Short mmCIF file of C-alpha atoms in Angstrom, two decimals:
data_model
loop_
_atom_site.label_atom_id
_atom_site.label_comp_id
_atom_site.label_asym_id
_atom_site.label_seq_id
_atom_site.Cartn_x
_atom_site.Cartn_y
_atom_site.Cartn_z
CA UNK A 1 22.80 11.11 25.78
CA UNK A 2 21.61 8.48 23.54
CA UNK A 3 18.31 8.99 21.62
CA UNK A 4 15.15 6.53 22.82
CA UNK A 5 14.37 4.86 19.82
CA UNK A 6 11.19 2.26 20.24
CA UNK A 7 11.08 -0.28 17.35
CA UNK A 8 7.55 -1.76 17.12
CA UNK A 9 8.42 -3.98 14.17
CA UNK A 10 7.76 -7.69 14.38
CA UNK A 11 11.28 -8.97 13.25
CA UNK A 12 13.70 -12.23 13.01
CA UNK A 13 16.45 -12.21 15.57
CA UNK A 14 18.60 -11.50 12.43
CA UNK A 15 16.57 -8.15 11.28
CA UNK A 16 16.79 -7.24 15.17
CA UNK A 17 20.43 -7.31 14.97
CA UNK A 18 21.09 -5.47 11.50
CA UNK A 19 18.55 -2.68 13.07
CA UNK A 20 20.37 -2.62 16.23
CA UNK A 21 23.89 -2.04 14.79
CA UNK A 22 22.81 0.94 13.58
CA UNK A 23 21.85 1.85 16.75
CA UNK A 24 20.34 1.43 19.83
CA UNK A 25 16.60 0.84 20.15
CA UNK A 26 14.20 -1.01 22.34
CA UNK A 27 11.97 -3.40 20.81
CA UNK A 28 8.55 -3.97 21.78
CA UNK A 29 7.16 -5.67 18.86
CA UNK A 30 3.11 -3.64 18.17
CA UNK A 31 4.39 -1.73 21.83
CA UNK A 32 3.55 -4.68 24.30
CA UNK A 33 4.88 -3.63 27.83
CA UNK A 34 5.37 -0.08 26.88
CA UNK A 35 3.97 2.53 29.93
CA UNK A 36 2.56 6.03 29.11
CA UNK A 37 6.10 7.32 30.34
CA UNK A 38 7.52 5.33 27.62
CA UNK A 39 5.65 6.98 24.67
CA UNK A 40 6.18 9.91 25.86
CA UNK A 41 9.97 9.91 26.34
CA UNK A 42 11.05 8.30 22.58
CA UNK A 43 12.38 10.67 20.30
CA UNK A 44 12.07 8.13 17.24
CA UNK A 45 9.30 5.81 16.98
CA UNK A 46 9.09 2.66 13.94
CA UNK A 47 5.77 1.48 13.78
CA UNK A 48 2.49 2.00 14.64
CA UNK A 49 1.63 3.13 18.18
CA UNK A 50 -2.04 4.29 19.30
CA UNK A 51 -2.04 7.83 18.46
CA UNK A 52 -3.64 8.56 21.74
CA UNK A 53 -0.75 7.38 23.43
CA UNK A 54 1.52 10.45 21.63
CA UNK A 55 -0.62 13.15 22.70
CA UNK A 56 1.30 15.28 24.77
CA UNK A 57 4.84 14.23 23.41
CA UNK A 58 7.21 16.75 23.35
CA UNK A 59 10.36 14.46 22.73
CA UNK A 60 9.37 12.77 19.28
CA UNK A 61 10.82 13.45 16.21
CA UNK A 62 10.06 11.25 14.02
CA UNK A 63 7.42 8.53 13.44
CA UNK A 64 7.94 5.90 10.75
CA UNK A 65 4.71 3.42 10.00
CA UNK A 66 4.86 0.27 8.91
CA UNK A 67 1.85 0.78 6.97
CA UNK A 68 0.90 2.97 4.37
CA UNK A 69 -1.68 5.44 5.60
CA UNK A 70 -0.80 7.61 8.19
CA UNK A 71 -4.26 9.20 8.78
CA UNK A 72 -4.56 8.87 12.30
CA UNK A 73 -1.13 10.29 12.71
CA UNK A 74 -2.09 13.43 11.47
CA UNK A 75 -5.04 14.76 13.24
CA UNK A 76 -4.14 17.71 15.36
CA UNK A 77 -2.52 17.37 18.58
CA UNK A 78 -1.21 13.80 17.86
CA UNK A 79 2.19 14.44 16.56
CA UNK A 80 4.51 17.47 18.17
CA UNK A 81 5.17 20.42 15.56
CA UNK A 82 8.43 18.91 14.98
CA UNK A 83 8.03 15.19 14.27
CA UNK A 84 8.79 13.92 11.17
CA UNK A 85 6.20 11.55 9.90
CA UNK A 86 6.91 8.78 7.06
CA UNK A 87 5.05 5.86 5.92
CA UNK A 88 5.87 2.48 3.83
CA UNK A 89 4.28 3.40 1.21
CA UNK A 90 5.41 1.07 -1.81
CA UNK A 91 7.02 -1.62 0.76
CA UNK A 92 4.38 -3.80 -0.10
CA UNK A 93 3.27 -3.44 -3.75
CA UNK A 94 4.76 -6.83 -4.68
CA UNK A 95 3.26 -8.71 -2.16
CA UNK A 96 0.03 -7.38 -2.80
CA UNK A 97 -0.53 -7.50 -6.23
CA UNK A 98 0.80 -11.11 -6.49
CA UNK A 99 -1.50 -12.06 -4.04
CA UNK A 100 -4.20 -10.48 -5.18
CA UNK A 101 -3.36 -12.35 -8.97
CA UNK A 102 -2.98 -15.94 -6.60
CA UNK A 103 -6.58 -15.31 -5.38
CA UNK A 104 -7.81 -14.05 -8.17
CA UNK A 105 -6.93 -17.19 -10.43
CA UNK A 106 -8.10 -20.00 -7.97
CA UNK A 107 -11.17 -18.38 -7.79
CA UNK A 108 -12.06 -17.91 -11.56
CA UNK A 109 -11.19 -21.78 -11.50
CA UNK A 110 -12.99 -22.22 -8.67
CA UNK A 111 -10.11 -23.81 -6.83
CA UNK A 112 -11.67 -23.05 -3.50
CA UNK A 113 -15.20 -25.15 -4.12
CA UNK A 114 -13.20 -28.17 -6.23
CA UNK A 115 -11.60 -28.46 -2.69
CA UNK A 116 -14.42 -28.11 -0.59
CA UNK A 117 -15.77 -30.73 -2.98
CA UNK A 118 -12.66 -33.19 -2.84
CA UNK A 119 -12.31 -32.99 1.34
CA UNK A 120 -15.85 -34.56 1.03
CA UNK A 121 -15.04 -37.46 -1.47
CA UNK A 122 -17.09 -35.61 -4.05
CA UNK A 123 -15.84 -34.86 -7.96
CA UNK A 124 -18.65 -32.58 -9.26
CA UNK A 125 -18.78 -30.72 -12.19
CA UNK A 126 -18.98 -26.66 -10.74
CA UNK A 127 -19.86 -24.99 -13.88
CA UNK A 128 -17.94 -22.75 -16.54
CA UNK A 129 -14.57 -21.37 -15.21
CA UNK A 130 -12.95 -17.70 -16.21
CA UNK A 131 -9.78 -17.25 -17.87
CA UNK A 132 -7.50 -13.88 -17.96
CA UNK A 133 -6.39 -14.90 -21.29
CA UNK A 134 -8.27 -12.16 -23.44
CA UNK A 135 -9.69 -10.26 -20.58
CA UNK A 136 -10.53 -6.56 -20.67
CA UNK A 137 -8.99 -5.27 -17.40
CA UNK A 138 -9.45 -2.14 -15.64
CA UNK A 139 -7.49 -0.81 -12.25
CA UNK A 140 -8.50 1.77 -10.35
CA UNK A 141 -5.82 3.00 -8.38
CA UNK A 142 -2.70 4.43 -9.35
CA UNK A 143 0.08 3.54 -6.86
CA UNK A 144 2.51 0.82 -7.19
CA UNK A 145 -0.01 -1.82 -6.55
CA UNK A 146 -2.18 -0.92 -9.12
CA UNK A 147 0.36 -0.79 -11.67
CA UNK A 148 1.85 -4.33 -10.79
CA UNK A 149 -1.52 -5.22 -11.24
CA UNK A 150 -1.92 -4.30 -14.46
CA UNK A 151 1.28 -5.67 -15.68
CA UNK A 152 0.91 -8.67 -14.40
CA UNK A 153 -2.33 -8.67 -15.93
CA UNK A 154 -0.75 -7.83 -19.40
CA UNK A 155 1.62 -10.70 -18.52
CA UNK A 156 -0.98 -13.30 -17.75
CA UNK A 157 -2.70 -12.77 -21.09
CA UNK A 158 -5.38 -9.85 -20.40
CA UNK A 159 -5.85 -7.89 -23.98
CA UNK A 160 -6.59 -4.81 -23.03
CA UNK A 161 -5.86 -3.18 -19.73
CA UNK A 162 -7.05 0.40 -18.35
CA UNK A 163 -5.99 2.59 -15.08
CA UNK A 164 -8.68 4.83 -13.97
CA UNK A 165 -6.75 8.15 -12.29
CA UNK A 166 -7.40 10.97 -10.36
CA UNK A 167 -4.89 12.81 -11.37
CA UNK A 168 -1.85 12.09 -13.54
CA UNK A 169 0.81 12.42 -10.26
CA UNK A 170 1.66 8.77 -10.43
CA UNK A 171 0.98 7.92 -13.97
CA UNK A 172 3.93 8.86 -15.85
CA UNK A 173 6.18 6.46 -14.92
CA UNK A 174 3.29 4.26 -16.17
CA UNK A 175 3.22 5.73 -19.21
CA UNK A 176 7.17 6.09 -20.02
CA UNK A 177 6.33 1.93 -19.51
CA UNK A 178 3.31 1.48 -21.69
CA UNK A 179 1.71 -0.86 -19.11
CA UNK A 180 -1.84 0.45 -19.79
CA UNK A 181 -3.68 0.70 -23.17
CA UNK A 182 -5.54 3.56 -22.16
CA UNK A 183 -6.43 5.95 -18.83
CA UNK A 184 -9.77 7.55 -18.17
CA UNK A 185 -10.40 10.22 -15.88
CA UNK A 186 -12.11 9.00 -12.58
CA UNK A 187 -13.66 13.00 -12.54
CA UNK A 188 -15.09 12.40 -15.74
CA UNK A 189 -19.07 12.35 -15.46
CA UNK A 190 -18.98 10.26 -18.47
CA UNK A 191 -16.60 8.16 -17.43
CA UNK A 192 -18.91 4.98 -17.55
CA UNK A 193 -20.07 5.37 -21.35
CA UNK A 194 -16.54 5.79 -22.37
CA UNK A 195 -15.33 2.97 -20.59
CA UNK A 196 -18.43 0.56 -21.78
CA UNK A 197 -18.07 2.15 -25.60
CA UNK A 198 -14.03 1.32 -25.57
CA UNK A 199 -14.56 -2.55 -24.13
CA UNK A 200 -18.03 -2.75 -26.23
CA UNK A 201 -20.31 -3.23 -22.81
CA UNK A 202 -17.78 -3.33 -19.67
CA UNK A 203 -14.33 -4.73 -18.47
CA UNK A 204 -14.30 -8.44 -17.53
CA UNK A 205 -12.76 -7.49 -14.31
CA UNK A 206 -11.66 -3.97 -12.22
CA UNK A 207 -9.24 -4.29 -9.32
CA UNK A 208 -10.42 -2.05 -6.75
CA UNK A 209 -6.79 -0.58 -5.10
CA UNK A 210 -7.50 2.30 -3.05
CA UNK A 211 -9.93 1.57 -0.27
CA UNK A 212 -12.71 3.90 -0.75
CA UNK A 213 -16.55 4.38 -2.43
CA UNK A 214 -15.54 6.40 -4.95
CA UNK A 215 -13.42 3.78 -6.21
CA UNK A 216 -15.28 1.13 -5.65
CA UNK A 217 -18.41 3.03 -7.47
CA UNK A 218 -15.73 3.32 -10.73
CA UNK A 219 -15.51 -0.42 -10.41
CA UNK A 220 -19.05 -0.71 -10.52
CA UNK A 221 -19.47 1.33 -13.31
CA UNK A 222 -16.59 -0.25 -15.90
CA UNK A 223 -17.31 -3.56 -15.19
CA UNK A 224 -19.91 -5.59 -17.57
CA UNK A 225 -23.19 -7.72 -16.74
CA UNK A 226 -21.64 -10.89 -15.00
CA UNK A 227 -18.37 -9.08 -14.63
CA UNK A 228 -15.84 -9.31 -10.96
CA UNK A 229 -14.75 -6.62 -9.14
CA UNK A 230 -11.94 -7.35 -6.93
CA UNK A 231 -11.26 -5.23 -3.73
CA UNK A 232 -7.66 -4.96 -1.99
CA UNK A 233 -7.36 -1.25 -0.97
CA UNK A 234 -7.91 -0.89 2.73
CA UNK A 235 -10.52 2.18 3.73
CA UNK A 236 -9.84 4.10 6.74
CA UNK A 237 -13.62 4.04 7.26
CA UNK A 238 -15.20 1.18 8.72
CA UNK A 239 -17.80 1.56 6.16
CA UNK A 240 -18.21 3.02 2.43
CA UNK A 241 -21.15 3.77 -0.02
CA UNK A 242 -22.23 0.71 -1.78
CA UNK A 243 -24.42 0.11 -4.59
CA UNK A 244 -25.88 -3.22 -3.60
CA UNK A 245 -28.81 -3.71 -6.30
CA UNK A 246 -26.69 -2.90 -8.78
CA UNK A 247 -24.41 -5.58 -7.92
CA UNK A 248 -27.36 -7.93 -7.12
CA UNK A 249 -28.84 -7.28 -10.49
CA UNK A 250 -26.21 -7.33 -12.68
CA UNK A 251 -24.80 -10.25 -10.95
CA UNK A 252 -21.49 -8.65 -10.13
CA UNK A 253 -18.66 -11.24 -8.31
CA UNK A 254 -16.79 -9.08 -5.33
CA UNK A 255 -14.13 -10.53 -4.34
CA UNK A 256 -12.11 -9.31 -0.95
CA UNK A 257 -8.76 -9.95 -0.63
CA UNK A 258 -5.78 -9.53 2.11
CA UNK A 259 -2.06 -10.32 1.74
CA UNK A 260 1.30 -9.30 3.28
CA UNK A 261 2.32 -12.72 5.02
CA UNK A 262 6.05 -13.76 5.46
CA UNK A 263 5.39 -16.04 2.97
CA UNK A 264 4.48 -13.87 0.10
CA UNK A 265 7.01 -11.76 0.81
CA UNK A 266 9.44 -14.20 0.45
CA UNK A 267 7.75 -15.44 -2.68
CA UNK A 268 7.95 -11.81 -4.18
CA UNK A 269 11.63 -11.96 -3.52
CA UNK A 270 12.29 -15.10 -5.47
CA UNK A 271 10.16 -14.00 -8.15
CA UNK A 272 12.12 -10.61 -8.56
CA UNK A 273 15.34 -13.30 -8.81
CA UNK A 274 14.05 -14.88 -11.48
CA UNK A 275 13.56 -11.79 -13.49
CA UNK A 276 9.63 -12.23 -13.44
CA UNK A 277 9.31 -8.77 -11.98
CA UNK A 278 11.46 -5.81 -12.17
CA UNK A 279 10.76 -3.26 -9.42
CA UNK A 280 14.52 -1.33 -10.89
CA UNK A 281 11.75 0.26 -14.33
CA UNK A 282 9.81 1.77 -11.15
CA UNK A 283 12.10 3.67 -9.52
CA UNK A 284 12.05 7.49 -10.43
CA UNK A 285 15.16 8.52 -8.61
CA UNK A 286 18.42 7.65 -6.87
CA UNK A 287 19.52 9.89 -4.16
CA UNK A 288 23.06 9.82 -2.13
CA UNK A 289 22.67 9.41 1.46
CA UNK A 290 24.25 12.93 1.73
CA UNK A 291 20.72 14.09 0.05
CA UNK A 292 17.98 11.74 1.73
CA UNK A 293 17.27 14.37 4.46
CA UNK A 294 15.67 16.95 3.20
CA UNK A 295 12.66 14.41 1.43
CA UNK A 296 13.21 11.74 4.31
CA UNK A 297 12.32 13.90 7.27
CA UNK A 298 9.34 16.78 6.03
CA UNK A 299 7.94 18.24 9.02
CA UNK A 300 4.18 18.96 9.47
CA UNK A 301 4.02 22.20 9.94
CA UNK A 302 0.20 22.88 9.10
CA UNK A 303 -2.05 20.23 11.59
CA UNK A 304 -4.97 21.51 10.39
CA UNK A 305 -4.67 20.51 6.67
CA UNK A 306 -6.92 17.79 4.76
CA UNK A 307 -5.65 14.48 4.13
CA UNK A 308 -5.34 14.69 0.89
CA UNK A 309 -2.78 17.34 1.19
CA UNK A 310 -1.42 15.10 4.02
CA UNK A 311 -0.65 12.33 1.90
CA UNK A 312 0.63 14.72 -0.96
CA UNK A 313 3.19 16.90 0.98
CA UNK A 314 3.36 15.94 4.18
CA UNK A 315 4.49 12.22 4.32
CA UNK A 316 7.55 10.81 3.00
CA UNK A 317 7.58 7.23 1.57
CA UNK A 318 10.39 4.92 2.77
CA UNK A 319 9.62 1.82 1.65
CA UNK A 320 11.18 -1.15 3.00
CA UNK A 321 13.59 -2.41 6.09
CA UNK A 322 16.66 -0.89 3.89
CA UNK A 323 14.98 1.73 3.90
CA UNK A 324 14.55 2.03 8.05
CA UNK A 325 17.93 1.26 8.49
CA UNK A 326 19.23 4.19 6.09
CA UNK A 327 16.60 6.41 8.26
CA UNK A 328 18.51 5.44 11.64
CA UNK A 329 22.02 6.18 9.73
CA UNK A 330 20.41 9.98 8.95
CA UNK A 331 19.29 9.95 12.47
CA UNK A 332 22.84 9.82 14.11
CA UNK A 333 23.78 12.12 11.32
CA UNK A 334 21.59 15.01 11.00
CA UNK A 335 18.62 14.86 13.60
CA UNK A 336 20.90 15.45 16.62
CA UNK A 337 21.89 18.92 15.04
CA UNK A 338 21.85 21.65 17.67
CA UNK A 339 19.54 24.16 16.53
CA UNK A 340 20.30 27.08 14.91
CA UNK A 341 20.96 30.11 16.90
CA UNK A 342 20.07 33.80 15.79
CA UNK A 343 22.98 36.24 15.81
#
């Protein structure tokens, strides 16, 4: 009996076709026309479907996002005891950082206003403009985004260029690279003297890359009189601490930003082409198929830990279409096992 595999993806013809050699799925692009019956019978799910909608399933085994958090996935009773659950973590820290560079740019030139200005017949002088060239950055985040960001930032002419960290799980690959000049310690309670005594009164900009206050707060406190703080990390909650006055008085720029169109995409591909940007320096290990399913399909044994020990142990990155496609080759392989029997 063949497995029910529901692919949620929004794909070409062409990426519907290399998925469904591999083998056969339905595909429902974000689950339009799927009944509860549906949900309920699919053993492998790619996408995101309403949680409340796998409540009750006793036939998944594995759930693959699109998207990077999986935080909804793992409150209790959502997911069966046996479902693998991986994310795409990483699939879109290209795409991301480049646009977050794209907006950044026209906006320190004002790009946005000269247009407004030019749609109107109007040529009007706007002001002084910001450059990068010199800049004292600082990123606060430290996935893949957030160091793209800062090379790129190194690459466009910043001088000196900071990560504040957690914890030093995903810096070392950073620093085997030398991307950053220096880390400081988001725990530190000192953290905003040291950062204003090493860039003499406050980065000219922070990129704010995880999506939460905490981080956003860190931005906040690096960034000088007059600085911009730039937010691209997506919070789970609809809404996060914010120190208003202190960005009213100190005449902080925010700056929102969203990406992840075709377009970029495509645009991040050429550019890794053209040798502009190496993802091969970021990649901490090559594994043979043979030896993908242990990391590639955890199972979530504990429901009732905290999400920050979900994302550490209980989620698997895979991060691109490749990436799915290797997952449904492990699927045939491995998933269908019979289970093991006692003596």
């Amino acid at each position: 009996m063949e497995s029910i595999i529901l692919n949620l993806l929004n794909l070409t013809g062409e990426e519907r076709a290399a998925f469904a050699v591999l083998a056969p799925q339905r595909f429902h692009p974000d689950g339009d026309g799927l009944t509860v019956e549906d949900w309920q019978s699919a053993q492998v799910i790619l996408g995101n479907p309403p949680p409340e909608c796998l409540r009750g399933s006793t036939a998944l085994r594995w759930l693959h996002t699109r998207s990077a958090g999986v935080d909804p996935y793992t409150a209790p009773g959502v997911l069966p005891s046996e479902a693998a659950l991986t994310c795409s973590t990483g699939a879109y820290g290209h795409s991301v950082s480049e646009h977050l560079f794209a907006l950044l740019l026209a906006l320190m030139k004002r790009l946005p206003s000269y247009r407004d200005q030019q749609n109107r017949a109007l040529w009007r002088d706007l002001g002084p403009v910001k450059t990068l060239l010199g800049a004292q950055v600082l990123v606060v985040g430290t996935g893949i985004i957030g160091q793209f960001i800062g090379e790129l930032a190194k690459k466009a002419g910043a001088s000196y260029v900071a990560l504040s960290k957690v914890s030093d799980v995903k810096t070392q690959r950073a620093r085997e690279l030398g991307i950053f000049d220096a880390y400081f310690d988001d725990n530190d309670p000192q953290r905003e003297a040291h950062m204003k005594a090493a860039t003499q009164g406050g980065f000219d900009l922070a990129f704010e890359v995880v999506g939460s206050g905490d981080a956003l707060t860190t931005c906040l406190d690096g960034v000088r009189p007059g600085g911009t703080v730039v937010m691209i990390g997506n919070s789970m909650d609809p809404e996060i601490p914010f120190a208003m006055n202190r960005a009213v008085l100190q005449e902080i720029q925010l700056i929102g930003s969203v990406s992840c169109t075709r377009k970029e995409f495509e645009e991040t591909i050429d550019l890794i082409a053209s040798g502009m940007i190496d993802p091969e320096k970021y990649v901490t290990e090559v594994l043979p198929l043979e030896g993908l399913h242990p990391p590639a399909a955890p199972r979530i044994e504990n429901r009732e830990c905290s999400l920050d020990e979900t994302r550490g142990k209980n989620k698997t990155d895979l991060p691109t279409n490749s990436k799915w496609q290797i997952g449904l080759l492990l699927w045939q392989k491995v998933a269908r096992r019979e289970p093991e029997r006692s003596a």
